[in-house]
Short mmCIF file of C-alpha atoms in Angstrom, two decimals:
data_model
loop_
_atom_site.label_atom_id
_atom_site.label_comp_id
_atom_site.label_asym_id
_atom_site.label_seq_id
_atom_site.Cartn_x
_atom_site.Cartn_y
_atom_site.Cartn_z
CA MET A 501 71.68 89.11 93.46
CA THR A 502 74.85 90.84 94.62
CA PRO A 503 74.39 94.63 94.62
CA SER A 504 76.69 96.70 92.43
CA VAL A 505 78.71 99.83 93.14
CA LEU A 506 80.25 102.03 90.47
CA ALA A 507 83.00 104.38 91.63
CA VAL A 508 83.80 107.36 89.40
CA ALA A 509 87.13 109.07 90.13
CA ASP A 510 89.20 111.71 88.37
CA SER A 511 92.56 112.60 89.99
CA ASP A 512 95.21 110.35 91.56
CA SER A 513 94.18 111.11 95.14
CA TYR A 514 90.52 110.41 94.38
CA VAL A 515 91.41 107.14 92.61
CA LYS A 516 93.32 106.08 95.73
CA TRP A 517 90.42 107.02 97.99
CA ALA A 518 87.82 105.36 95.76
CA ALA A 519 89.72 102.09 95.43
CA ALA A 520 90.35 101.92 99.17
CA THR A 521 86.72 102.80 99.96
CA LEU A 522 85.55 99.97 97.71
CA GLU A 523 87.62 97.63 99.89
CA THR A 524 85.29 98.46 102.79
CA LEU A 525 82.26 97.35 100.73
CA SER A 526 83.05 93.66 100.40
CA GLY A 527 79.44 92.67 99.76
CA TYR A 528 79.26 94.57 96.46
CA ASP A 529 80.34 93.90 92.89
CA ALA A 530 82.68 96.86 92.47
CA THR A 531 83.77 98.73 89.36
CA LEU A 532 86.04 101.77 89.20
CA VAL A 533 86.25 104.09 86.20
CA VAL A 534 88.32 107.23 85.74
CA LEU A 535 86.68 110.30 84.27
CA ALA A 536 88.53 111.93 81.37
CA SER A 537 89.63 115.33 82.65
CA PRO A 538 92.71 117.57 82.88
CA VAL A 539 93.65 115.90 86.21
CA HIS A 540 93.62 112.33 84.81
CA PRO A 541 96.43 110.32 86.48
CA THR A 542 99.42 108.92 84.59
CA PRO A 543 99.78 105.12 84.39
CA ALA A 544 102.40 105.25 87.17
CA GLN A 545 100.08 107.30 89.38
CA LEU A 546 97.24 104.84 88.76
CA ASP A 547 99.44 101.88 89.68
CA ALA A 548 100.49 103.58 92.93
CA ALA A 549 96.90 104.55 93.80
CA LEU A 550 95.60 100.98 93.45
CA VAL A 551 98.31 99.21 95.49
CA GLY A 552 96.86 97.09 98.28
CA THR A 553 93.34 96.90 96.82
CA ARG A 554 91.47 94.27 94.82
CA LEU A 555 91.97 96.47 91.77
CA ALA A 556 95.78 96.41 92.00
CA GLY A 557 97.50 95.40 88.78
CA GLY A 558 94.54 96.38 86.64
CA THR A 559 93.87 99.47 84.58
CA PRO A 560 90.52 101.17 85.22
CA ALA A 561 88.63 102.22 82.13
CA THR A 562 88.70 105.91 81.25
CA VAL A 563 85.29 107.32 80.34
CA ARG A 564 84.11 110.64 79.03
CA LEU A 565 81.18 112.35 80.68
CA ARG A 566 78.80 111.55 77.82
CA GLN A 567 79.73 107.84 78.01
CA LEU A 568 79.16 107.85 81.75
CA ARG A 569 75.78 109.51 81.25
CA ARG A 570 74.71 106.71 78.90
CA VAL A 571 75.73 104.07 81.44
CA LEU A 572 74.00 105.79 84.35
CA ARG A 573 70.78 106.34 82.41
CA GLY A 574 70.77 102.91 80.79
CA THR A 575 72.07 100.39 83.33
CA PRO A 576 72.63 102.29 86.57
CA PRO A 577 74.43 100.62 89.49
CA ASP A 578 72.80 100.11 92.88
CA VAL A 579 75.32 102.52 94.40
CA LEU A 580 77.16 105.38 92.71
CA LEU A 581 80.34 106.48 94.52
CA VAL A 582 81.21 109.97 93.26
CA ALA A 583 84.92 110.20 94.04
CA THR A 584 85.91 113.30 92.11
CA THR A 585 86.91 116.90 92.56
CA GLY A 586 83.95 119.18 93.26
CA PRO A 587 83.42 120.63 89.76
CA ALA A 588 83.41 117.13 88.25
CA ALA A 589 81.15 115.79 91.00
CA GLU A 590 78.52 118.37 90.07
CA HIS A 591 78.39 117.04 86.48
CA VAL A 592 78.50 113.36 87.46
CA LEU A 593 75.51 113.91 89.75
CA ARG A 594 73.69 115.78 86.97
CA ALA A 595 74.29 112.82 84.67
CA ALA A 596 72.93 110.43 87.31
CA ALA A 597 69.77 112.49 87.86
CA GLY A 598 68.24 111.02 84.69
CA SER A 599 68.88 107.38 85.65
CA ALA A 600 66.19 104.85 84.79
CA ALA A 601 66.56 103.26 88.23
CA ARG A 602 67.78 105.50 90.99
CA PRO A 603 71.18 104.60 92.50
CA ILE A 604 72.09 105.47 96.07
CA THR A 605 74.60 108.30 95.71
CA VAL A 606 77.67 108.54 97.92
CA THR A 607 80.50 111.04 97.93
CA GLY A 608 83.41 112.11 100.10
CA LEU A 609 86.79 113.80 100.17
CA PRO A 610 90.08 111.92 99.92
CA GLY A 611 91.94 113.39 102.88
CA MET A 612 91.61 115.71 105.81
CA SER A 613 88.68 118.10 105.37
CA VAL A 614 89.02 120.56 108.24
CA PRO A 615 87.76 123.21 107.91
CA ALA A 616 84.54 122.15 106.19
CA THR A 617 83.98 124.32 103.11
CA GLU A 618 80.84 125.61 101.46
CA LEU A 619 81.91 124.58 97.94
CA ALA A 620 82.58 121.00 99.03
CA LEU A 621 78.91 120.75 99.96
CA ARG A 622 77.42 122.85 97.16
CA TYR A 623 79.07 120.86 94.36
CA ARG A 624 77.70 117.66 95.91
CA SER A 625 74.43 119.02 97.31
CA SER A 626 72.13 116.28 95.98
CA VAL A 627 73.94 113.21 97.35
CA ASP A 628 72.39 110.80 99.81
CA LEU A 629 75.51 110.03 101.85
CA PHE A 630 78.54 112.24 102.49
CA VAL A 631 81.54 110.34 103.86
CA VAL A 632 83.90 112.12 106.25
CA HIS A 633 86.80 110.69 108.21
CA SER A 634 86.70 112.02 111.75
CA HIS A 635 84.12 112.98 114.34
CA ARG A 636 85.37 116.55 114.18
CA GLU A 637 84.77 116.63 110.41
CA ALA A 638 81.28 115.22 110.89
CA ASP A 639 80.39 117.96 113.37
CA GLU A 640 81.75 120.69 111.07
CA PHE A 641 79.99 119.44 107.92
CA ARG A 642 76.67 118.94 109.71
CA THR A 643 76.82 122.43 111.19
CA LEU A 644 77.77 124.00 107.86
CA GLY A 645 75.15 121.97 105.99
CA ARG A 646 72.37 123.15 108.29
CA SER A 647 73.37 126.77 107.70
CA LEU A 648 73.26 126.24 103.91
CA GLY A 649 70.13 124.11 103.79
CA ILE A 650 72.20 121.21 102.41
CA GLU A 651 71.82 118.18 104.65
CA PRO A 652 72.97 114.85 103.25
CA THR A 653 73.43 112.08 105.79
CA VAL A 654 76.99 112.48 107.05
CA VAL A 655 78.72 109.20 107.91
CA VAL A 656 82.11 108.68 109.51
CA ASN A 657 84.52 106.20 107.95
CA ARG A 658 88.12 105.90 108.91
CA LEU A 659 90.31 107.01 105.99
CA PRO A 660 90.25 103.74 104.06
CA PHE A 661 93.97 103.56 103.29
CA LEU A 662 95.01 103.80 106.96
CA VAL A 663 96.29 100.51 108.34
CA ARG A 664 94.03 98.97 110.96
CA GLU A 665 94.86 95.61 112.54
CA GLY A 666 92.08 94.12 114.62
CA GLY A 667 90.73 97.59 115.32
CA GLU A 668 93.92 98.66 117.09
CA ARG A 669 96.67 101.07 116.12
CA ARG A 670 100.18 99.70 116.00
CA ARG A 671 102.45 100.36 118.95
CA ALA A 672 104.66 103.42 118.82
CA ASP A 673 107.82 102.89 116.79
CA THR A 674 110.93 103.09 118.97
CA ALA A 675 113.44 101.82 116.40
CA PRO A 676 116.47 104.03 115.68
CA LEU A 677 115.68 106.62 113.04
CA ARG A 678 116.87 105.41 109.63
CA ARG A 679 114.69 107.30 107.16
CA VAL A 680 112.95 110.67 106.97
CA VAL A 681 110.23 111.04 104.33
CA PHE A 682 109.05 114.51 103.34
CA ALA A 683 105.57 114.56 101.79
CA PRO A 684 105.11 117.79 99.78
CA GLN A 685 101.82 119.32 98.71
CA ALA A 686 100.82 121.18 95.60
CA LYS A 687 99.28 124.11 97.49
CA PHE A 688 101.38 124.64 100.64
CA PRO A 689 103.62 126.42 101.24
CA GLU A 690 102.68 128.77 98.44
CA THR A 691 105.87 130.75 97.76
CA ARG A 692 109.08 129.71 96.07
CA ALA A 693 111.09 131.10 98.99
CA ASP A 694 109.27 128.95 101.55
CA ARG A 695 109.58 125.82 99.41
CA VAL A 696 113.28 126.44 98.94
CA ARG A 697 113.64 126.85 102.74
CA ILE A 698 112.19 123.37 103.20
CA LEU A 699 114.40 121.93 100.47
CA HIS A 700 117.55 123.47 101.94
CA THR A 701 116.62 122.23 105.42
CA LEU A 702 116.19 118.71 104.07
CA GLY A 703 119.62 119.14 102.50
CA ARG A 704 121.07 120.22 105.87
CA LEU A 705 119.54 117.12 107.44
CA ALA A 706 121.05 114.83 104.80
CA ASP A 707 124.41 116.61 105.06
CA SER A 708 124.65 116.38 108.85
CA HIS A 709 123.16 112.88 109.13
CA PRO A 710 124.70 110.87 106.27
CA ASP A 711 123.36 107.69 107.87
CA LEU A 712 119.76 108.80 107.17
CA ASP A 713 117.85 108.04 103.99
CA VAL A 714 116.18 111.41 103.32
CA VAL A 715 113.36 110.98 100.81
CA VAL A 716 111.21 113.58 99.05
CA LYS A 717 108.16 111.46 98.23
CA LEU A 718 106.19 112.96 95.33
CA ARG A 719 102.68 112.10 94.13
CA GLY A 720 103.91 112.72 90.59
CA LEU A 721 106.81 114.24 88.70
CA ALA A 722 106.85 117.79 87.37
CA GLY A 723 104.19 118.06 84.67
CA ASP A 724 102.08 115.13 85.90
CA ALA A 725 98.45 115.99 86.61
CA GLN A 726 97.37 116.03 90.25
CA THR A 727 94.25 116.98 92.18
CA HIS A 728 95.72 120.47 92.64
CA HIS A 729 98.12 121.95 90.09
CA GLU A 730 101.66 122.40 91.42
CA ASP A 731 103.53 125.43 90.08
CA LEU A 732 106.72 124.75 92.08
CA PRO A 733 107.28 120.97 92.18
CA PHE A 734 110.05 119.80 94.46
CA ASP A 735 111.79 117.64 91.85
CA ARG A 736 112.28 120.74 89.71
CA LEU A 737 113.44 122.80 92.71
CA ALA A 738 115.90 120.06 93.68
CA LEU A 739 117.47 120.26 90.22
CA GLU A 740 117.71 124.04 90.43
CA HIS A 741 119.34 123.89 93.89
CA ARG A 742 121.42 120.73 93.58
CA GLY A 743 124.54 122.72 94.49
CA ALA A 744 123.17 123.63 97.93
CA PRO A 745 124.58 121.60 100.84
CA GLY A 746 123.05 118.13 100.99
CA VAL A 747 120.42 118.65 98.29
CA ALA A 748 122.15 116.30 95.85
CA ALA A 749 121.96 113.58 98.52
CA LEU A 750 118.17 113.74 98.73
CA ARG A 751 116.28 110.84 97.19
CA ILE A 752 113.45 112.06 94.93
CA ALA A 753 110.89 109.25 94.79
CA THR A 754 107.43 108.40 93.48
CA GLY A 755 105.22 105.34 93.83
CA PRO A 756 103.03 104.14 96.72
CA LEU A 757 103.78 105.86 100.02
CA SER A 758 103.41 102.56 101.86
CA ALA A 759 106.66 101.34 100.28
CA TYR A 760 108.59 103.93 102.31
CA LEU A 761 106.81 103.62 105.66
CA GLU A 762 108.64 101.02 107.70
CA GLN A 763 109.98 100.87 111.24
CA GLY A 764 112.62 103.55 111.83
CA THR A 765 110.89 106.03 109.50
CA ALA A 766 109.52 109.50 110.31
CA LEU A 767 107.12 111.45 108.08
CA VAL A 768 107.51 115.22 107.67
CA THR A 769 104.95 117.53 106.06
CA VAL A 770 103.23 120.89 106.18
CA SER A 771 99.72 119.41 106.16
CA SER A 772 99.61 116.36 103.88
CA THR A 773 97.26 113.47 104.67
CA ALA A 774 100.37 111.29 104.31
CA VAL A 775 101.16 112.01 107.95
CA LEU A 776 98.08 110.01 108.96
CA GLU A 777 99.34 106.95 107.10
CA ALA A 778 102.54 107.15 109.13
CA LEU A 779 100.70 107.65 112.43
CA ALA A 780 98.44 104.66 111.73
CA LEU A 781 101.60 102.56 111.57
CA GLY A 782 102.86 103.93 114.89
CA LEU A 783 105.61 105.95 113.21
CA ARG A 784 106.93 109.33 114.28
CA ALA A 785 106.12 112.52 112.42
CA LEU A 786 106.77 116.24 112.26
CA VAL A 787 104.32 118.92 111.09
CA LEU A 788 106.20 122.07 110.09
CA GLY A 789 104.67 125.05 111.85
CA ASP A 790 107.01 127.70 110.40
CA PHE A 791 104.37 128.80 107.89
CA GLY A 792 101.64 129.35 110.45
CA LEU A 793 99.06 127.04 111.97
CA GLY A 794 95.48 127.57 110.87
CA ASP A 795 92.80 127.19 108.23
CA HIS A 796 94.79 129.24 105.69
CA ASN A 797 97.03 126.23 105.03
CA LEU A 798 94.84 123.44 106.44
CA THR A 799 97.04 122.97 109.51
CA GLY A 800 94.56 124.09 112.17
CA VAL A 801 93.60 120.45 112.75
CA TYR A 802 97.09 119.79 114.18
CA ALA A 803 96.64 122.13 117.15
CA GLY A 804 97.05 119.96 120.24
CA SER A 805 98.39 117.00 118.26
CA GLY A 806 101.89 117.08 119.72
CA LEU A 807 103.27 116.90 116.18
CA VAL A 808 104.02 120.55 115.42
CA GLY A 809 107.67 121.55 115.20
CA SER A 810 110.00 123.70 113.14
CA LEU A 811 112.50 123.58 110.32
CA ASP A 812 115.21 123.65 112.99
CA ASP A 813 113.69 120.48 114.45
CA LEU A 814 113.80 118.93 110.99
CA ALA A 815 117.45 119.86 110.50
CA ALA A 816 118.26 118.25 113.86
CA ALA A 817 116.12 115.15 113.19
CA ARG A 818 113.87 115.87 116.20
CA MET A 819 110.66 114.01 115.45
CA ARG A 820 107.38 113.76 117.38
CA ALA A 821 104.84 111.23 118.63
CA ALA A 822 101.14 112.16 118.43
CA ASP A 823 98.91 112.73 121.45
CA PRO A 824 96.64 109.65 121.87
CA ALA A 825 93.52 111.74 122.63
CA TRP A 826 94.10 113.80 119.48
CA LEU A 827 94.43 110.61 117.43
CA ARG A 828 91.06 109.33 118.65
CA ALA A 829 89.29 112.60 117.78
CA ASN A 830 91.11 113.08 114.48
CA TYR A 831 91.09 110.20 112.00
CA LEU A 832 92.42 107.28 114.07
CA HIS A 833 89.26 106.45 115.98
CA ASP A 834 88.53 102.78 116.68
CA GLU A 835 84.78 102.71 115.97
CA PRO A 836 83.50 100.69 112.98
CA ASP A 837 82.93 102.44 109.65
CA GLN A 838 79.39 103.80 109.29
CA LEU A 839 79.04 103.62 105.49
CA PRO A 840 78.12 99.91 105.12
CA ALA A 841 75.24 100.17 107.62
CA ALA A 842 74.03 103.43 106.06
CA LEU A 843 73.90 101.78 102.63
CA ASP A 844 71.99 98.80 104.03
CA SER A 845 69.46 101.17 105.59
CA LEU A 846 68.90 103.11 102.36
CA ALA A 847 68.70 99.94 100.26
CA GLY A 848 65.52 99.04 102.12
CA SER A 849 63.96 102.50 101.81
CA VAL A 850 61.80 104.23 99.23
CA LEU A 851 63.97 107.13 98.09
CA PRO A 852 62.78 110.34 96.44
CA ALA A 853 63.66 110.98 92.80
CA LEU A 854 67.32 111.79 92.33
CA ARG A 855 67.74 115.49 91.65
CA ALA A 856 70.66 117.37 90.12
CA PRO A 857 72.74 119.63 92.36
CA ALA A 858 71.73 123.28 92.41
CA PRO A 859 73.91 125.32 90.00
CA VAL A 860 77.13 126.61 91.57
CA GLY A 861 78.69 129.94 90.59
CA THR A 862 78.25 132.00 87.44
CA TRP A 863 77.18 130.62 84.08
CA ARG A 864 80.67 131.30 82.73
CA GLY A 865 82.17 129.21 85.51
CA ARG A 866 79.72 126.40 84.84
CA VAL A 867 80.56 126.43 81.13
CA ARG A 868 84.27 126.34 81.93
CA ARG A 869 83.82 123.38 84.28
CA ARG A 870 81.81 121.54 81.64
CA MET A 871 84.55 122.18 79.05
CA ARG A 872 87.10 120.55 81.37
CA LEU A 873 85.15 117.33 81.02
CA SER A 874 83.96 117.66 77.42
CA ALA A 875 87.38 118.45 75.90
CA PRO A 876 89.95 117.81 78.63
CA GLY A 877 92.91 117.36 76.28
CA ALA A 878 92.40 120.64 74.48
CA LEU A 879 91.79 122.55 77.70
CA SER A 880 94.89 121.04 79.33
CA ALA A 881 97.02 122.19 76.40
CA VAL A 882 95.69 125.74 76.69
CA GLN A 883 96.25 125.79 80.46
CA SER A 884 99.82 124.46 80.08
CA THR A 885 100.59 127.19 77.54
CA LEU A 886 99.22 129.87 79.84
CA ARG A 887 101.21 128.54 82.81
CA ALA A 888 104.40 128.43 80.74
CA GLY A 889 103.78 132.02 79.74
CA ARG A 890 103.38 133.07 83.37
CA ARG A 891 106.75 131.54 84.20
CA VAL A 892 108.61 133.60 81.59
CA LEU A 893 106.71 136.88 81.75
CA PRO A 894 108.18 139.59 83.99
CA ARG A 895 106.46 139.91 87.36
#
């Protein structure tokens, strides 16, 4: 009988990661469901996240936590892929702990995960396999796990949505530059002033290079749920600053990133995983170092990459090629994925009873996290009202 894998995702980035990870498990009957939560993707975000996978064109079922619990305790899969934000992962694993037949539990993070964080492990402390995406990440999570007494088996898979042809990266793109794609993030940079600096610099680029297609590629439009809430979305800022030089010429776009990554394109970001998708295709890139380089904004991983530049470089269309040694150590290694072999090994083992993760944080925090999954619509409405209030209250 063909073994089964059930992937449970919540936000758009986790749906993308889950669907792409399922592609690496070709010997399994695969199902993907989306957990009802305040970060549930829009239909457009779901479509974009599933492009290029066997699930493309379909609509994954949305399930509430109590429905998922019934499935896991009644007819559990052979493998449970927990592809959710940390607070949701804690509750999914608690639901699985009462399964009639124990599934192998797998989890991971959907992008770059340097530095390794304590909460990432604590929320998922009871899993069998923890998927990371570079040898550096594996070293950091193993070291941190030992210090916390949390030691799942850490396996290294290449980020599943990175193009790989015959195990080799594509040759470096030398075509004339025709398009510059900026990939924003919800969290960085944090201030309005810094975000406006980026926007105005993109405008300067478009103004001084009218032959370039300058794209601001969004994961969602203002108001759409994402893995991390975005207080200052770039589509809203572009409307506010459309009178600034070149800003009106910027193309604000959504949809799958792959649609914009073709020869003659360069990817610009502060620290988005999107840059890796460009590098896997041999494209040029630019990591903006004006806001500091370090763990505070998840850019420390780019030290030594050859990709770090400035807003002045962006304005002048000076793009970079990555250092080959850095690529091998950070996400674009050529070794086979380790997850399939790890699953085969566990499938033939007698596993201990599946336990729930140890409680994380205060009881109030745990109740709040549970409410996000029990009544996500009501909680989202309250949070939206509070955020709207913050925008109009004097600071």
